[in-house]
GROMACS .gro file of C-alpha atoms in nm:
model
  178
    1MET     CA    1   1.598   9.022  -0.611
    2MET     CA    2   1.575   8.788  -0.311
    3GLN     CA    3   1.344   8.843  -0.015
    4ASP     CA    4   1.320   8.700   0.336
    5LEU     CA    5   1.157   8.359   0.373
    6PRO     CA    6   0.992   8.288   0.708
    7LEU     CA    7   1.182   8.009   0.884
    8GLU     CA    8   0.864   7.806   0.940
    9LYS     CA    9   0.842   7.765   0.560
   10VAL     CA   10   1.191   7.622   0.507
   11TYR     CA   11   1.076   7.259   0.526
   12GLN     CA   12   0.840   7.314   0.235
   13PHE     CA   13   1.144   7.342   0.006
   14ILE     CA   14   1.366   7.074   0.157
   15GLU     CA   15   1.132   6.774   0.173
   16PRO     CA   16   1.356   6.477   0.090
   17GLY     CA   17   1.117   6.224  -0.063
   18PRO     CA   18   0.763   6.098  -0.102
   19VAL     CA   19   0.504   6.106   0.172
   20VAL     CA   20   0.493   5.768   0.342
   21LEU     CA   21   0.245   5.598   0.568
   22LEU     CA   22   0.402   5.457   0.884
   23THR     CA   23   0.218   5.166   1.043
   24THR     CA   24   0.268   5.034   1.396
   25GLN     CA   25   0.105   4.769   1.609
   26ALA     CA   26   0.094   4.849   1.981
   27PRO     CA   27   0.108   4.554   2.215
   28LYS     CA   28  -0.251   4.464   2.306
   29GLY     CA   29  -0.371   4.735   2.070
   30LYS     CA   30  -0.497   4.774   1.718
   31PRO     CA   31  -0.278   4.872   1.425
   32ASN     CA   32  -0.227   5.242   1.364
   33ILE     CA   33  -0.118   5.440   1.062
   34MET     CA   34   0.022   5.793   1.029
   35ALA     CA   35   0.131   6.010   0.740
   36MET     CA   36   0.497   6.114   0.745
   37SER     CA   37   0.718   6.319   0.518
   38TRP     CA   38   1.020   6.382   0.743
   39HIS     CA   39   1.245   6.093   0.645
   40MET     CA   40   1.558   6.023   0.441
   41MET     CA   41   1.785   5.740   0.331
   42VAL     CA   42   2.107   5.721   0.530
   43GLU     CA   43   2.259   5.401   0.389
   44PHE     CA   44   2.212   5.185   0.076
   45GLU     CA   45   2.282   4.834   0.209
   46PRO     CA   46   2.142   4.741   0.439
   47PRO     CA   47   1.883   5.009   0.369
   48LEU     CA   48   1.879   5.252   0.663
   49ILE     CA   49   1.614   5.522   0.684
   50ALA     CA   50   1.606   5.812   0.929
   51CYS     CA   51   1.263   5.940   1.026
   52VAL     CA   52   1.114   6.186   1.269
   53VAL     CA   53   0.802   6.080   1.459
   54SER     CA   54   0.680   6.345   1.698
   55ALA     CA   55   0.644   6.238   2.059
   56ALA     CA   56   0.294   6.389   2.037
   57ASN     CA   57   0.191   6.130   1.775
   58HIS     CA   58   0.007   5.815   1.879
   59SER     CA   59   0.255   5.609   1.675
   60PHE     CA   60   0.557   5.734   1.871
   61ALA     CA   61   0.489   5.521   2.181
   62ALA     CA   62   0.425   5.204   1.976
   63LEU     CA   63   0.739   5.256   1.766
   64ARG     CA   64   0.949   5.320   2.073
   65LYS     CA   65   0.812   5.015   2.255
   66THR     CA   66   0.795   4.758   1.974
   67LYS     CA   67   1.096   4.890   1.778
   68GLU     CA   68   0.934   4.798   1.447
   69CYS     CA   69   0.706   4.946   1.182
   70VAL     CA   70   0.618   4.945   0.815
   71LEU     CA   71   0.681   5.237   0.580
   72ALA     CA   72   0.431   5.228   0.295
   73VAL     CA   73   0.456   5.454  -0.011
   74PRO     CA   74   0.105   5.551  -0.125
   75PRO     CA   75   0.017   5.643  -0.485
   76ALA     CA   76  -0.084   6.000  -0.561
   77GLU     CA   77  -0.443   5.882  -0.611
   78LEU     CA   78  -0.462   5.841  -0.231
   79ALA     CA   79  -0.390   6.210  -0.164
   80GLU     CA   80  -0.722   6.268   0.016
   81THR     CA   81  -0.672   5.954   0.222
   82VAL     CA   82  -0.315   6.055   0.312
   83ALA     CA   83  -0.434   6.399   0.422
   84GLY     CA   84  -0.713   6.244   0.626
   85VAL     CA   85  -0.479   5.999   0.797
   86GLY     CA   86  -0.245   6.287   0.876
   87ASN     CA   87  -0.519   6.504   1.019
   88CYS     CA   88  -0.652   6.273   1.290
   89THR     CA   89  -0.511   6.073   1.578
   90GLY     CA   90  -0.497   5.700   1.636
   91ASN     CA   91  -0.586   5.768   2.000
   92ASP     CA   92  -0.954   5.773   1.904
   93THR     CA   93  -0.969   5.674   1.536
   94ASP     CA   94  -0.940   5.340   1.360
   95LYS     CA   95  -0.764   5.490   1.059
   96PHE     CA   96  -0.752   5.166   0.861
   97GLY     CA   97  -1.129   5.136   0.896
   98VAL     CA   98  -1.222   5.501   0.851
   99TYR     CA   99  -1.006   5.540   0.538
  100SER     CA  100  -1.078   5.191   0.394
  101LEU     CA  101  -0.711   5.088   0.393
  102THR     CA  102  -0.628   4.720   0.383
  103PRO     CA  103  -0.393   4.590   0.655
  104LEU     CA  104  -0.195   4.290   0.528
  105PRO     CA  105   0.035   4.061   0.728
  106ALA     CA  106   0.405   4.136   0.716
  107LYS     CA  107   0.678   3.873   0.718
  108HIS     CA  108   0.923   4.004   0.984
  109VAL     CA  109   0.728   4.263   1.187
  110VAL     CA  110   0.389   4.268   1.356
  111ALA     CA  111   0.289   4.608   1.207
  112PRO     CA  112   0.075   4.561   0.898
  113LEU     CA  113   0.154   4.633   0.535
  114VAL     CA  114  -0.084   4.866   0.348
  115GLY     CA  115  -0.254   4.684   0.061
  116GLU     CA  116  -0.305   5.000  -0.145
  117ALA     CA  117   0.064   5.106  -0.131
  118ILE     CA  118   0.313   5.106  -0.416
  119VAL     CA  119   0.585   4.973  -0.186
  120ASN     CA  120   0.587   4.846   0.174
  121LEU     CA  121   0.909   4.838   0.377
  122GLU     CA  122   0.922   4.625   0.689
  123CYS     CA  123   1.155   4.804   0.933
  124LYS     CA  124   1.317   4.745   1.268
  125VAL     CA  125   1.453   5.028   1.479
  126LYS     CA  126   1.832   5.016   1.448
  127ASP     CA  127   1.930   5.325   1.650
  128THR     CA  128   1.753   5.547   1.902
  129LYS     CA  129   2.040   5.771   2.010
  130MET     CA  130   1.869   6.081   1.870
  131VAL     CA  131   1.512   6.003   1.978
  132ASN     CA  132   1.521   6.194   2.308
  133ALA     CA  133   1.669   6.507   2.153
  134TYR     CA  134   1.504   6.508   1.808
  135ASN     CA  135   1.243   6.227   1.790
  136LEU     CA  136   1.467   6.080   1.518
  137PHE     CA  137   1.468   5.704   1.469
  138ILE     CA  138   1.707   5.512   1.244
  139LEU     CA  139   1.520   5.222   1.082
  140GLU     CA  140   1.665   4.921   0.904
  141CYS     CA  141   1.453   4.783   0.622
  142VAL     CA  142   1.450   4.406   0.673
  143HIS     CA  143   1.204   4.316   0.396
  144ALA     CA  144   1.057   4.508   0.103
  145TRP     CA  145   0.739   4.445  -0.097
  146GLU     CA  146   0.621   4.603  -0.420
  147ASN     CA  147   0.281   4.606  -0.587
  148PRO     CA  148   0.342   4.523  -0.956
  149LYS     CA  149   0.002   4.674  -1.047
  150LEU     CA  150   0.128   5.011  -0.921
  151LYS     CA  151   0.481   5.004  -1.069
  152ASP     CA  152   0.415   5.321  -1.272
  153ALA     CA  153   0.219   5.505  -1.002
  154LYS     CA  154   0.318   5.859  -0.911
  155THR     CA  155   0.404   5.954  -0.552
  156LEU     CA  156   0.310   6.253  -0.337
  157HIS     CA  157   0.552   6.511  -0.195
  158HIS     CA  158   0.429   6.729   0.089
  159HIS     CA  159   0.479   7.104   0.068
  160GLY     CA  160   0.289   7.191   0.384
  161PHE     CA  161  -0.060   7.303   0.480
  162GLY     CA  162  -0.246   7.070   0.245
  163HIS     CA  163  -0.024   7.133  -0.057
  164PHE     CA  164   0.128   6.833  -0.235
  165ALA     CA  165   0.333   6.789  -0.550
  166VAL     CA  166   0.297   6.478  -0.765
  167ASP     CA  167   0.598   6.317  -0.933
  168GLY     CA  168   0.651   6.448  -1.282
  169GLU     CA  169   0.833   6.321  -1.587
  170MET     CA  170   1.112   6.069  -1.520
  171ILE     CA  171   1.448   6.131  -1.683
  172LYS     CA  172   1.755   5.909  -1.693
  173VAL     CA  173   2.114   6.029  -1.696
  174LYS     CA  174   2.434   5.829  -1.708
  175SER     CA  175   2.540   5.703  -1.364
  176LYS     CA  176   2.816   5.488  -1.223
  177MET     CA  177   2.582   5.366  -0.948
  178ARG     CA  178   2.413   5.032  -1.003
   0.00000   0.00000   0.00000
């Protein structure tokens, strides 16, 4: 038998992908990093990614002004770090320093890569038509980096209120996609 599910819990079942760390570099400021799980792919090539960054987040103003960022996919081993980054603000915290994350230079954007990430995606804002209504940015990935030492690392998936799932067993099924 089914029962009512409170609407504020819906997102816990619809999360589209792994938690990512979004880095920005404000003009005349220091780099910032935030945890984000509200994102999804919207195109294969060029890779377009939709993401929601709350206007209340410190990163929102930098992303809106600079129109660029890095999306870094952390390994599950960084769960405590990811939660810490997500539970404080860049307004008064040097998150790279506090959480011992390594900012690395990117190739096409000023925002830093995250040295401990599985993958880093350098992104430029492609579309802002839905930012005012929904805080939704469309990003175009202009360069991608992978850490070969972490090629088999598991990712985190946020289920709300400090609960995360870790990737499980990988399976492969026949596909016509490349």
